[in-house]
Amino acid sequence: MTSDCKRREFFGLMVSSVLSLSPTVRQSVDSLPGSGPSGRLWDPSRAGRPLEPVVAADNDAAIQAIEKRLHCTCGCGLDVYTCRTTDFTCTTSPAMHQHVVTLAQQGKSAQEILDAFVRESGVAILMAPPKRGFNLAGYFTPSLVILVAGVLLVLALRRWTRGAPAPIPAPPPPPDASPAELERLRHELEQFQE
Amino acid sequence: MTLLGNLALWVALLLGVWGAITGFVGGLYARPDLERSARNAVFAMCGALVLAVFTLEWALFHHDFNVEYVAAYTSRNLPIFYTWSALYAGQKGSLLFWATVLSLFGSLAQLFTARRHRVYLPFVAGVVCTVAAFFVTVMLFAANPFGRLPYTPADGSGLNPQLQNPGMVFHPPMLYLGYISMTIPFAFAIAALASKQLDSDWLIAIRKWTLVSWLFLSIGLVLGMWWAYVELGWGGYWAWDPVENAALLPWLTMTAFLHSVMIQEKRGMLKKWNLALVIGSWLLSIMGTFITRSGVISSVHSFTESPVGYYFAFFLLFAAVTSFTLYTRRLPLLTAEARLESMVSREAGFLFNNLLLVGIAFSVLWGTLFPILSEAIQGTKVTVGPPFFNQVNIPLGLALLALTGIGPLIAWRRASLPNLQRQFAVPVTAGVFTGLVLLLLRMRDFYALLAIAIGGFVLATVIQEFARGTRARRRQYREPAPLALAHLVARNRRRYGGYVVHTGIVVLFIAFAGMAFKTETEATLKPGESATVRSPYGWTYSFTHLGISQYDQLNRLVTAATIDVRRDGKRLGLLTTEKRQHVDALGRPTFQPSTEVGIRSDPLEDLYVVLGGVVGGTEQAVFRFTINPLVWWVWYGGMIVVLGGLIVMWPGGGSPAVKRAQAGYAVRLVGEEK
């Protein structure tokens, strides 16, 4: 039986196996079986798009609040923050995030940043339309319709109940009713209300 | 086999047209021969459509990739479970599924409707055949699931990874069953209008169907939320997406109907309103289908833009005009049998409940369609996302929650002041006490505090109702408490099942309030490094990245990161989050890598970990750590709602006449012998 192993490789294997038995040998940084040497993945392409390390601006609450008011234009329907922290294949939301960070670093306020995006991409870039002009109809029509319907309902109820028969007063319990009879009466009244 | 499928569709279409004509003509001219023919047409159409489904499933399981639908939604290595569910994964297959289930429901309605409601059945057959024929027409002329490709690919494209989740196997059929079963109450409503049999008899015929439909919609909505939560990875379960809204709309109007129908049954009132609600709910279900399939509104859930949208728009318009024309012509026949006696009565409470439910439905519809309206009127497209919907709907939802508690406390017909004081004392105290405790615990989110305080009030209402009923039975029948409670529920399933539903709704609202305290952070970790996140309850969670492993599994290549989780130093266990690259049987990538979330759930909060990706091809990885308080209760709240619905619709519980005699209503209850 022949072997493909050369002499140098054979001695190398011998040395490494002896070292592996020694308690002083340095452990690999790999923490789990299956991971590649020196923390490299066996096939990085399986793990999706390569990412940059997170920086402080990525967790900045003020930046996130702005991004939650901006609509990602990749077609996902999500806001920029949700898209960039959910759909890691999207390249649009990270770019928009970078733009927000750049504007914030220039000292612009949240409103100025939003205005800059609206100037560049139109009002559809906002997750909720601004409260002006026709958009006011968007915000207030439902409440107005429910309010008007509520008023109409109250008026209708008043009209309907006006002609209703007067309530019949409950007859007083017989003076000689026993506690058991009174209890039964109370129970039946409760049943009546069901 | 596809030839057989196409043939089955053509036969179904001809039977549908025949059943529609004979159903309406037979019903209008009282022709028993035509009525029988319409009934048989429904059965035969059902048989033809079941054959078409069988044919498509045959093609799916035999990997006949020359069939375009099979190639587009399956691959050779797709697990068998998902191969089966590919039937409704795409537009064309789901249309077939819809038409088949509709014909099946139509057949069940023909078979199991009580003899005394037979007068409606020819019209019901007519409506079912019309709707099913429409769906088959769309399939034959715009979206044929049996269409063939000019070549045969070696393997199919596979199913979208996000659809390869057990939730997605059950969620769409449940929603479809809800939508589809709504056609039967609608068919009975049209039958009542067409036959002029507009007393409350048709309501008895549809009672079970409306509950079935509402129950399926409820299950579908909760399963959809669960799927979005565990599969999409954005850390939430409801995004006010147009397709989610489309499913919510008929649920809201059906819920309104389930309340207002009680007034018609007990008092003979609101006949016009109830008919309008049934018709409106069905139209909303068709509109939901139109929104999902037309591409008119962009949504992450919708099928690709296709010509079927035009078919649905036309059908929706035709159905709305026809139904409401018939409805308007019959208005003079829809007079109330009794008068409302007081503004402070349960009837009035139900009317306000209906106002809010329909108002919320209008508000959701308005928000969903506003981008189209804005573009048409001012030429500017706007985005209407969660900030808009939350702003408009949260106050309305809280008002509705409050009414959920107020309604059962007010007596039917007329409530007296002493009665109100006696009924409201404990629940109001419970609500105020809950609010004060939350304030003392430093809860400062206004809506969350209000939701939980109102929830306390409603729960106290429900407990009070159960306690009083049980106590009354114990006194009267000398029963032990558990037996008295069981008998109480069994004797009046609708009422106490309804209270169970209310409990589920309270649990859901409290769970929704929890999301106000969602906490999240992103971190890049090398193996051995940790990130800490502080939870809203004050605990400190530490997430330690242990490492990444890569392996092959079923039809995917997996990259899995393992995280060690500790709370205030105490070890809780491991969480695994994955990136999955799906491949076909030839090992070719089929979709972009998808994310599998690592979730640790307990009644107080969920730990939700997402592997974003890796840095420079190493084990250094980007994670998102989210703490979602009270999410656990969304699923259990949903289960309680479904349990309550099942109690309500469980057969038995005494005859209507007995129930009526117990309650002592002045107006004849529907279904009672004349």
PDB file of N, CA and C in Angstrom, chain A residues 11-23 25:
ATOM      1  N   PHE A  11       6.892  14.126   9.006  1.00  0.00           N
ATOM      2  CA  PHE A  11       7.536  14.615  10.223  1.00  0.00           C
ATOM      3  C   PHE A  11       6.788  15.824  10.797  1.00  0.00           C
ATOM      4  N   GLY A  12       6.291  16.637   9.902  1.00  0.00           N
ATOM      5  CA  GLY A  12       5.497  17.797  10.352  1.00  0.00           C
ATOM      6  C   GLY A  12       4.295  17.344  11.155  1.00  0.00           C
ATOM      7  N   LEU A  13       3.611  16.326  10.651  1.00  0.00           N
ATOM      8  CA  LEU A  13       2.419  15.800  11.340  1.00  0.00           C
ATOM      9  C   LEU A  13       2.788  15.217  12.709  1.00  0.00           C
ATOM     10  N   MET A  14       3.951  14.504  12.725  1.00  0.00           N
ATOM     11  CA  MET A  14       4.423  13.910  13.980  1.00  0.00           C
ATOM     12  C   MET A  14       4.651  14.997  15.033  1.00  0.00           C
ATOM     13  N   VAL A  15       5.341  16.054  14.609  1.00  0.00           N
ATOM     14  CA  VAL A  15       5.669  17.141  15.541  1.00  0.00           C
ATOM     15  C   VAL A  15       4.391  17.804  16.044  1.00  0.00           C
ATOM     16  N   SER A  16       3.496  18.070  15.105  1.00  0.00           N
ATOM     17  CA  SER A  16       2.274  18.770  15.521  1.00  0.00           C
ATOM     18  C   SER A  16       1.434  17.911  16.450  1.00  0.00           C
ATOM     19  N   SER A  17       1.419  16.587  16.233  1.00  0.00           N
ATOM     20  CA  SER A  17       0.624  15.737  17.130  1.00  0.00           C
ATOM     21  C   SER A  17       1.248  15.661  18.516  1.00  0.00           C
ATOM     22  N   VAL A  18       2.579  15.688  18.595  1.00  0.00           N
ATOM     23  CA  VAL A  18       3.242  15.705  19.907  1.00  0.00           C
ATOM     24  C   VAL A  18       2.922  17.017  20.615  1.00  0.00           C
ATOM     25  N   LEU A  19       2.987  18.131  19.862  1.00  0.00           N
ATOM     26  CA  LEU A  19       2.697  19.441  20.453  1.00  0.00           C
ATOM     27  C   LEU A  19       1.262  19.511  20.961  1.00  0.00           C
ATOM     28  N   SER A  20       0.387  18.866  20.227  1.00  0.00           N
ATOM     29  CA  SER A  20      -1.027  18.932  20.628  1.00  0.00           C
ATOM     30  C   SER A  20      -1.262  18.206  21.950  1.00  0.00           C
ATOM     31  N   LEU A  21      -0.389  17.260  22.307  1.00  0.00           N
ATOM     32  CA  LEU A  21      -0.523  16.562  23.588  1.00  0.00           C
ATOM     33  C   LEU A  21       0.059  17.379  24.733  1.00  0.00           C
ATOM     34  N   SER A  22       0.933  18.323  24.378  1.00  0.00           N
ATOM     35  CA  SER A  22       1.593  19.110  25.418  1.00  0.00           C
ATOM     36  C   SER A  22       0.628  20.145  25.992  1.00  0.00           C
ATOM     37  N   PRO A  23       0.578  20.293  27.372  1.00  0.00           N
ATOM     38  CA  PRO A  23      -0.334  21.262  27.970  1.00  0.00           C
ATOM     39  C   PRO A  23       0.093  22.704  27.731  1.00  0.00           C
ATOM     40  N   VAL A  25       0.928  23.967  24.893  1.00  0.00           N
ATOM     41  CA  VAL A  25       0.701  24.428  23.520  1.00  0.00           C
ATOM     42  C   VAL A  25      -0.361  25.536  23.484  1.00  0.00           C
TER      43      VAL A  25
END
